Amino acid sequence: MFSSRLAVNAALLLVAVIWGFGFVPQKLGMDYVGPAAFNALRFSLGALTLLPVILFWQRESPRPIGTETLRLGLGLGVLLFFGALLQQKALLYTSVANVAFITGLYVIIVPMIGFFIGLRYALIVWSGGIIAIVGLYLMTGGSTDTSLKGDIIALMGAIMWALHIMLLARKAGDHPQVPLAALQFVFCAVLSLVFALITEPILFPSEPLGFLWPAVNGVIVVGFAYTLQVVVMDKAEPFQASIIFSLEAVFGAIAGYWVFSESFTLAALLGAGLMLIGCLLAQVPESAN
């Protein structure tokens, strides 16, 4: 399905678009429940979305899910739990655009991690990452309207997302990908539920509208976009993928502007352009070895 580089990059871009607009139901959903409870709901629904696909997969190619796949699913689920929880908590203190910006810092965290495991990148690719960071900064006006608490929480989440991207890129290709995606959702949902039981007073929305936002996010963002990420990451280069994923900040800022009337200035437009340039620079051949 993703036999060409163009197809891989197009799939990564689609994931970034969905993630960016997915910040809207994430923020709206916390009018009804806390961050962990919201995550428990949306990742449970994401796993249920994949159930028909898994049943079809088992019928066409029946085989048990091995211990190694379970372990990888657990590892990915733990990283997903921390990344999603920290991102949700950051949304309590700052704007959608700012959380998208700080989350996008994994664009530079990924190659830093890669350096310590033997990946080497050309100077032009590093330049692309730096230009993308500058673009992210301009897009959100330097993140000046966020609290320090929100900054720190979102930055910790960015580290979790970077680790998640690296683990997927290096390990997902050796496992059945749709079941692996479902496993990480299940583990993330269970951890989120346990955390919500311990720390949050409300586990379920008291109004019907409160179920809409985790349902929308769970089916589209989790069930589709996160699964597509798992399927395509074994064919992608981690640093290049992280730069494309960082474009979620562009779409997050657009969503914040449309829905929450957050600012979207000339500097933001310039920043979006710089991010696009950074993505293009990162696509040079033989960028890592």
Short mmCIF file of N, CA and C in Angstrom, two decimals, residues 60-191:
data_model
loop_
_atom_site.label_atom_id
_atom_site.label_comp_id
_atom_site.label_asym_id
_atom_site.label_seq_id
_atom_site.Cartn_x
_atom_site.Cartn_y
_atom_site.Cartn_z
N GLU A 60 -8.73 -14.03 7.83
CA GLU A 60 -7.97 -14.17 6.59
C GLU A 60 -6.59 -14.79 6.83
N SER A 61 -5.99 -14.43 7.96
CA SER A 61 -4.64 -14.93 8.26
C SER A 61 -4.53 -15.24 9.75
N PRO A 62 -5.19 -16.32 10.17
CA PRO A 62 -5.25 -16.61 11.61
C PRO A 62 -3.88 -16.96 12.19
N ARG A 63 -3.50 -16.25 13.21
CA ARG A 63 -2.29 -16.57 13.95
C ARG A 63 -2.36 -15.85 15.30
N PRO A 64 -1.83 -16.45 16.35
CA PRO A 64 -1.88 -15.83 17.66
C PRO A 64 -0.94 -14.61 17.73
N ILE A 65 -1.29 -13.70 18.59
CA ILE A 65 -0.43 -12.55 18.83
C ILE A 65 0.65 -12.98 19.81
N GLY A 66 1.91 -12.88 19.39
CA GLY A 66 3.02 -13.38 20.19
C GLY A 66 3.36 -12.52 21.39
N THR A 67 4.19 -13.09 22.25
CA THR A 67 4.62 -12.40 23.47
C THR A 67 5.35 -11.11 23.16
N GLU A 68 6.19 -11.13 22.12
CA GLU A 68 6.95 -9.93 21.77
C GLU A 68 6.03 -8.80 21.32
N THR A 69 4.97 -9.16 20.59
CA THR A 69 4.01 -8.13 20.17
C THR A 69 3.29 -7.55 21.38
N LEU A 70 2.95 -8.42 22.33
CA LEU A 70 2.32 -7.93 23.57
C LEU A 70 3.25 -6.99 24.32
N ARG A 71 4.52 -7.34 24.40
CA ARG A 71 5.48 -6.49 25.11
C ARG A 71 5.64 -5.14 24.42
N LEU A 72 5.74 -5.18 23.08
CA LEU A 72 5.86 -3.93 22.35
C LEU A 72 4.59 -3.10 22.51
N GLY A 73 3.43 -3.75 22.45
CA GLY A 73 2.17 -3.03 22.65
C GLY A 73 2.10 -2.37 24.02
N LEU A 74 2.62 -3.06 25.05
CA LEU A 74 2.66 -2.49 26.38
C LEU A 74 3.60 -1.28 26.43
N GLY A 75 4.78 -1.42 25.84
CA GLY A 75 5.73 -0.31 25.83
C GLY A 75 5.17 0.90 25.12
N LEU A 76 4.56 0.67 23.96
CA LEU A 76 3.95 1.78 23.22
C LEU A 76 2.78 2.37 23.98
N GLY A 77 2.00 1.50 24.64
CA GLY A 77 0.86 1.98 25.41
C GLY A 77 1.27 2.85 26.58
N VAL A 78 2.37 2.49 27.24
CA VAL A 78 2.87 3.31 28.36
C VAL A 78 3.30 4.68 27.87
N LEU A 79 4.06 4.72 26.76
CA LEU A 79 4.49 6.01 26.20
C LEU A 79 3.29 6.82 25.72
N LEU A 80 2.32 6.15 25.12
CA LEU A 80 1.11 6.82 24.67
C LEU A 80 0.33 7.39 25.85
N PHE A 81 0.27 6.62 26.92
CA PHE A 81 -0.43 7.09 28.13
C PHE A 81 0.19 8.37 28.67
N PHE A 82 1.50 8.38 28.83
CA PHE A 82 2.16 9.57 29.37
C PHE A 82 2.08 10.74 28.39
N GLY A 83 2.31 10.48 27.11
CA GLY A 83 2.25 11.56 26.13
C GLY A 83 0.86 12.18 26.06
N ALA A 84 -0.17 11.33 25.99
CA ALA A 84 -1.54 11.82 25.88
C ALA A 84 -1.98 12.52 27.16
N LEU A 85 -1.62 11.97 28.32
CA LEU A 85 -2.01 12.58 29.59
C LEU A 85 -1.38 13.97 29.75
N LEU A 86 -0.08 14.07 29.47
CA LEU A 86 0.60 15.35 29.61
C LEU A 86 0.06 16.37 28.62
N GLN A 87 -0.26 15.91 27.41
CA GLN A 87 -0.83 16.82 26.42
C GLN A 87 -2.20 17.33 26.86
N GLN A 88 -3.03 16.43 27.38
CA GLN A 88 -4.35 16.84 27.85
C GLN A 88 -4.24 17.82 29.01
N LYS A 89 -3.34 17.55 29.95
CA LYS A 89 -3.18 18.45 31.09
C LYS A 89 -2.68 19.82 30.64
N ALA A 90 -1.79 19.85 29.65
CA ALA A 90 -1.28 21.12 29.15
C ALA A 90 -2.42 21.96 28.56
N LEU A 91 -3.39 21.31 27.92
CA LEU A 91 -4.52 22.03 27.34
C LEU A 91 -5.38 22.72 28.39
N LEU A 92 -5.25 22.32 29.64
CA LEU A 92 -5.98 22.98 30.72
C LEU A 92 -5.39 24.35 31.04
N TYR A 93 -4.13 24.58 30.69
CA TYR A 93 -3.44 25.79 31.10
C TYR A 93 -3.10 26.73 29.95
N THR A 94 -3.23 26.28 28.73
CA THR A 94 -2.81 27.13 27.62
C THR A 94 -3.64 26.84 26.38
N SER A 95 -3.34 27.56 25.30
CA SER A 95 -4.14 27.48 24.08
C SER A 95 -3.80 26.22 23.28
N VAL A 96 -4.71 25.89 22.34
CA VAL A 96 -4.47 24.78 21.44
C VAL A 96 -3.20 25.00 20.63
N ALA A 97 -3.01 26.22 20.10
CA ALA A 97 -1.85 26.52 19.28
C ALA A 97 -0.55 26.33 20.05
N ASN A 98 -0.53 26.76 21.30
CA ASN A 98 0.69 26.65 22.09
C ASN A 98 1.02 25.20 22.45
N VAL A 99 0.01 24.41 22.76
CA VAL A 99 0.26 23.00 23.04
C VAL A 99 0.76 22.31 21.78
N ALA A 100 0.17 22.66 20.63
CA ALA A 100 0.63 22.08 19.37
C ALA A 100 2.08 22.46 19.11
N PHE A 101 2.45 23.71 19.39
CA PHE A 101 3.82 24.17 19.20
C PHE A 101 4.80 23.39 20.07
N ILE A 102 4.52 23.29 21.35
CA ILE A 102 5.46 22.65 22.26
C ILE A 102 5.52 21.14 21.99
N THR A 103 4.37 20.54 21.67
CA THR A 103 4.38 19.13 21.30
C THR A 103 5.27 18.91 20.08
N GLY A 104 5.24 19.87 19.15
CA GLY A 104 6.03 19.76 17.93
C GLY A 104 7.53 19.82 18.15
N LEU A 105 7.96 20.11 19.37
CA LEU A 105 9.40 20.12 19.65
C LEU A 105 10.02 18.73 19.52
N TYR A 106 9.19 17.69 19.40
CA TYR A 106 9.79 16.37 19.15
C TYR A 106 10.55 16.35 17.84
N VAL A 107 10.33 17.38 17.00
CA VAL A 107 11.04 17.46 15.73
C VAL A 107 12.56 17.56 15.94
N ILE A 108 12.97 18.07 17.07
CA ILE A 108 14.40 18.13 17.37
C ILE A 108 14.80 17.09 18.41
N ILE A 109 13.84 16.62 19.21
CA ILE A 109 14.13 15.59 20.21
C ILE A 109 14.41 14.24 19.54
N VAL A 110 13.66 13.93 18.48
CA VAL A 110 13.84 12.65 17.78
C VAL A 110 15.26 12.46 17.27
N PRO A 111 15.84 13.43 16.52
CA PRO A 111 17.21 13.21 16.06
C PRO A 111 18.24 13.19 17.18
N MET A 112 17.95 13.89 18.28
CA MET A 112 18.86 13.84 19.44
C MET A 112 18.88 12.42 20.01
N ILE A 113 17.71 11.79 20.10
CA ILE A 113 17.65 10.40 20.55
C ILE A 113 18.34 9.50 19.53
N GLY A 114 18.06 9.76 18.24
CA GLY A 114 18.66 8.97 17.18
C GLY A 114 20.17 9.00 17.19
N PHE A 115 20.74 10.14 17.56
CA PHE A 115 22.19 10.27 17.62
C PHE A 115 22.80 9.26 18.58
N PHE A 116 22.12 9.01 19.70
CA PHE A 116 22.66 8.11 20.72
C PHE A 116 22.45 6.63 20.37
N ILE A 117 21.64 6.36 19.33
CA ILE A 117 21.48 4.96 18.92
C ILE A 117 22.08 4.72 17.53
N GLY A 118 22.93 5.64 17.12
CA GLY A 118 23.72 5.39 15.91
C GLY A 118 23.22 5.98 14.62
N LEU A 119 22.12 6.76 14.65
CA LEU A 119 21.64 7.39 13.43
C LEU A 119 22.40 8.69 13.20
N ARG A 120 22.79 8.93 11.94
CA ARG A 120 23.51 10.15 11.60
C ARG A 120 22.77 10.86 10.47
N TYR A 121 22.65 12.17 10.59
CA TYR A 121 21.89 12.94 9.62
C TYR A 121 22.76 13.99 8.95
N ALA A 122 22.46 14.25 7.67
CA ALA A 122 23.19 15.27 6.93
C ALA A 122 22.86 16.64 7.49
N LEU A 123 23.78 17.59 7.26
CA LEU A 123 23.61 18.94 7.77
C LEU A 123 22.33 19.58 7.25
N ILE A 124 21.99 19.31 5.98
CA ILE A 124 20.80 19.92 5.41
C ILE A 124 19.54 19.43 6.11
N VAL A 125 19.56 18.20 6.59
CA VAL A 125 18.40 17.65 7.30
C VAL A 125 18.27 18.29 8.68
N TRP A 126 19.40 18.44 9.37
CA TRP A 126 19.39 19.17 10.64
C TRP A 126 18.87 20.59 10.43
N SER A 127 19.31 21.20 9.32
CA SER A 127 18.85 22.56 9.00
C SER A 127 17.34 22.59 8.84
N GLY A 128 16.80 21.55 8.19
CA GLY A 128 15.35 21.47 8.04
C GLY A 128 14.64 21.42 9.38
N GLY A 129 15.19 20.65 10.32
CA GLY A 129 14.60 20.57 11.65
C GLY A 129 14.64 21.89 12.38
N ILE A 130 15.77 22.60 12.28
CA ILE A 130 15.90 23.89 12.96
C ILE A 130 14.95 24.92 12.35
N ILE A 131 14.85 24.94 11.01
CA ILE A 131 13.93 25.86 10.35
C ILE A 131 12.49 25.56 10.77
N ALA A 132 12.15 24.27 10.89
CA ALA A 132 10.80 23.90 11.33
C ALA A 132 10.53 24.39 12.75
N ILE A 133 11.54 24.32 13.63
CA ILE A 133 11.38 24.82 14.99
C ILE A 133 11.14 26.32 15.00
N VAL A 134 11.90 27.06 14.19
CA VAL A 134 11.70 28.51 14.09
C VAL A 134 10.28 28.80 13.59
N GLY A 135 9.84 28.01 12.61
CA GLY A 135 8.49 28.18 12.11
C GLY A 135 7.44 27.91 13.17
N LEU A 136 7.65 26.87 13.96
CA LEU A 136 6.74 26.58 15.07
C LEU A 136 6.68 27.75 16.05
N TYR A 137 7.84 28.32 16.35
CA TYR A 137 7.92 29.44 17.29
C TYR A 137 7.13 30.64 16.77
N LEU A 138 7.34 30.97 15.49
CA LEU A 138 6.63 32.10 14.90
C LEU A 138 5.12 31.86 14.84
N MET A 139 4.75 30.61 14.59
CA MET A 139 3.34 30.29 14.46
C MET A 139 2.54 30.62 15.70
N THR A 140 3.15 30.48 16.85
CA THR A 140 2.42 30.67 18.11
C THR A 140 2.83 31.96 18.80
N GLY A 141 3.46 32.87 18.07
CA GLY A 141 3.85 34.14 18.68
C GLY A 141 4.85 33.95 19.79
N GLY A 142 5.68 32.91 19.68
CA GLY A 142 6.67 32.67 20.71
C GLY A 142 6.11 32.03 21.94
N SER A 143 4.86 31.55 21.85
CA SER A 143 4.23 30.88 23.00
C SER A 143 4.19 31.78 24.21
N THR A 144 3.93 33.08 24.02
CA THR A 144 4.02 34.04 25.11
C THR A 144 2.81 34.04 26.03
N ASP A 145 1.67 33.47 25.57
CA ASP A 145 0.48 33.54 26.41
C ASP A 145 0.26 32.27 27.22
N THR A 146 1.23 31.42 27.26
CA THR A 146 1.11 30.19 28.04
C THR A 146 1.78 30.35 29.40
N SER A 147 1.29 29.62 30.38
CA SER A 147 1.92 29.64 31.69
C SER A 147 3.14 28.73 31.68
N LEU A 148 4.05 28.99 32.61
CA LEU A 148 5.24 28.15 32.71
C LEU A 148 4.84 26.71 33.01
N LYS A 149 3.81 26.55 33.80
CA LYS A 149 3.34 25.20 34.13
C LYS A 149 2.89 24.47 32.88
N GLY A 150 2.11 25.14 32.03
CA GLY A 150 1.68 24.53 30.79
C GLY A 150 2.84 24.19 29.87
N ASP A 151 3.84 25.09 29.81
CA ASP A 151 5.04 24.84 29.00
C ASP A 151 5.74 23.56 29.42
N ILE A 152 5.97 23.44 30.70
CA ILE A 152 6.73 22.29 31.21
C ILE A 152 5.98 20.99 30.98
N ILE A 153 4.67 21.00 31.23
CA ILE A 153 3.86 19.80 31.03
C ILE A 153 3.89 19.37 29.56
N ALA A 154 3.70 20.34 28.65
CA ALA A 154 3.69 20.01 27.22
C ALA A 154 5.06 19.53 26.75
N LEU A 155 6.13 20.11 27.28
CA LEU A 155 7.47 19.69 26.89
C LEU A 155 7.76 18.26 27.34
N MET A 156 7.33 17.91 28.54
CA MET A 156 7.48 16.53 29.00
C MET A 156 6.71 15.57 28.09
N GLY A 157 5.53 16.02 27.63
CA GLY A 157 4.77 15.21 26.70
C GLY A 157 5.49 15.04 25.37
N ALA A 158 6.16 16.10 24.91
CA ALA A 158 6.89 16.03 23.64
C ALA A 158 7.98 14.96 23.70
N ILE A 159 8.61 14.81 24.86
CA ILE A 159 9.64 13.78 25.02
C ILE A 159 9.02 12.39 24.89
N MET A 160 7.84 12.22 25.47
CA MET A 160 7.14 10.93 25.36
C MET A 160 6.77 10.63 23.91
N TRP A 161 6.29 11.65 23.17
CA TRP A 161 5.94 11.45 21.77
C TRP A 161 7.17 11.09 20.94
N ALA A 162 8.29 11.73 21.24
CA ALA A 162 9.52 11.43 20.50
C ALA A 162 9.94 9.97 20.71
N LEU A 163 9.88 9.51 21.95
CA LEU A 163 10.22 8.13 22.25
C LEU A 163 9.24 7.17 21.55
N HIS A 164 7.98 7.55 21.50
CA HIS A 164 6.96 6.73 20.85
C HIS A 164 7.26 6.61 19.36
N ILE A 165 7.61 7.72 18.72
CA ILE A 165 7.95 7.70 17.29
C ILE A 165 9.15 6.81 17.03
N MET A 166 10.19 6.94 17.85
CA MET A 166 11.40 6.14 17.66
C MET A 166 11.12 4.65 17.83
N LEU A 167 10.34 4.29 18.84
CA LEU A 167 10.05 2.88 19.09
C LEU A 167 9.22 2.30 17.95
N LEU A 168 8.24 3.06 17.48
CA LEU A 168 7.44 2.60 16.34
C LEU A 168 8.30 2.38 15.10
N ALA A 169 9.15 3.36 14.81
CA ALA A 169 9.96 3.29 13.59
C ALA A 169 10.90 2.09 13.60
N ARG A 170 11.39 1.71 14.76
CA ARG A 170 12.39 0.65 14.83
C ARG A 170 11.78 -0.73 15.03
N LYS A 171 10.57 -0.81 15.55
CA LYS A 171 10.04 -2.12 15.93
C LYS A 171 8.74 -2.53 15.26
N ALA A 172 7.92 -1.57 14.80
CA ALA A 172 6.57 -1.91 14.36
C ALA A 172 6.55 -2.83 13.14
N GLY A 173 7.56 -2.72 12.26
CA GLY A 173 7.57 -3.51 11.04
C GLY A 173 7.70 -5.00 11.26
N ASP A 174 8.14 -5.42 12.45
CA ASP A 174 8.32 -6.84 12.76
C ASP A 174 7.09 -7.47 13.39
N HIS A 175 5.98 -6.72 13.46
CA HIS A 175 4.79 -7.21 14.16
C HIS A 175 3.54 -6.94 13.33
N PRO A 176 2.45 -7.71 13.60
CA PRO A 176 1.17 -7.42 12.94
C PRO A 176 0.68 -6.04 13.38
N GLN A 177 0.55 -5.13 12.44
CA GLN A 177 0.46 -3.72 12.80
C GLN A 177 -0.90 -3.29 13.36
N VAL A 178 -2.00 -3.77 12.79
CA VAL A 178 -3.31 -3.37 13.31
C VAL A 178 -3.53 -3.92 14.72
N PRO A 179 -3.26 -5.22 14.98
CA PRO A 179 -3.34 -5.68 16.37
C PRO A 179 -2.40 -4.93 17.30
N LEU A 180 -1.21 -4.58 16.81
CA LEU A 180 -0.27 -3.82 17.65
C LEU A 180 -0.86 -2.47 18.00
N ALA A 181 -1.48 -1.80 17.02
CA ALA A 181 -2.11 -0.51 17.30
C ALA A 181 -3.20 -0.66 18.35
N ALA A 182 -4.04 -1.70 18.21
CA ALA A 182 -5.12 -1.91 19.17
C ALA A 182 -4.56 -2.20 20.57
N LEU A 183 -3.48 -2.97 20.63
CA LEU A 183 -2.88 -3.28 21.94
C LEU A 183 -2.41 -2.02 22.65
N GLN A 184 -1.74 -1.12 21.93
CA GLN A 184 -1.27 0.09 22.59
C GLN A 184 -2.45 0.94 23.07
N PHE A 185 -3.56 0.94 22.30
CA PHE A 185 -4.74 1.68 22.73
C PHE A 185 -5.33 1.08 24.00
N VAL A 186 -5.39 -0.24 24.05
CA VAL A 186 -5.97 -0.92 25.22
C VAL A 186 -5.12 -0.63 26.46
N PHE A 187 -3.82 -0.79 26.35
CA PHE A 187 -2.95 -0.54 27.51
C PHE A 187 -3.04 0.93 27.93
N CYS A 188 -3.08 1.84 26.97
CA CYS A 188 -3.20 3.26 27.30
C CYS A 188 -4.53 3.54 28.00
N ALA A 189 -5.61 2.94 27.50
CA ALA A 189 -6.93 3.15 28.10
C ALA A 189 -6.98 2.62 29.53
N VAL A 190 -6.40 1.45 29.76
CA VAL A 190 -6.40 0.86 31.11
C VAL A 190 -5.61 1.74 32.07
N LEU A 191 -4.41 2.16 31.67
CA LEU A 191 -3.60 3.03 32.52
C LEU A 191 -4.31 4.35 32.79
#
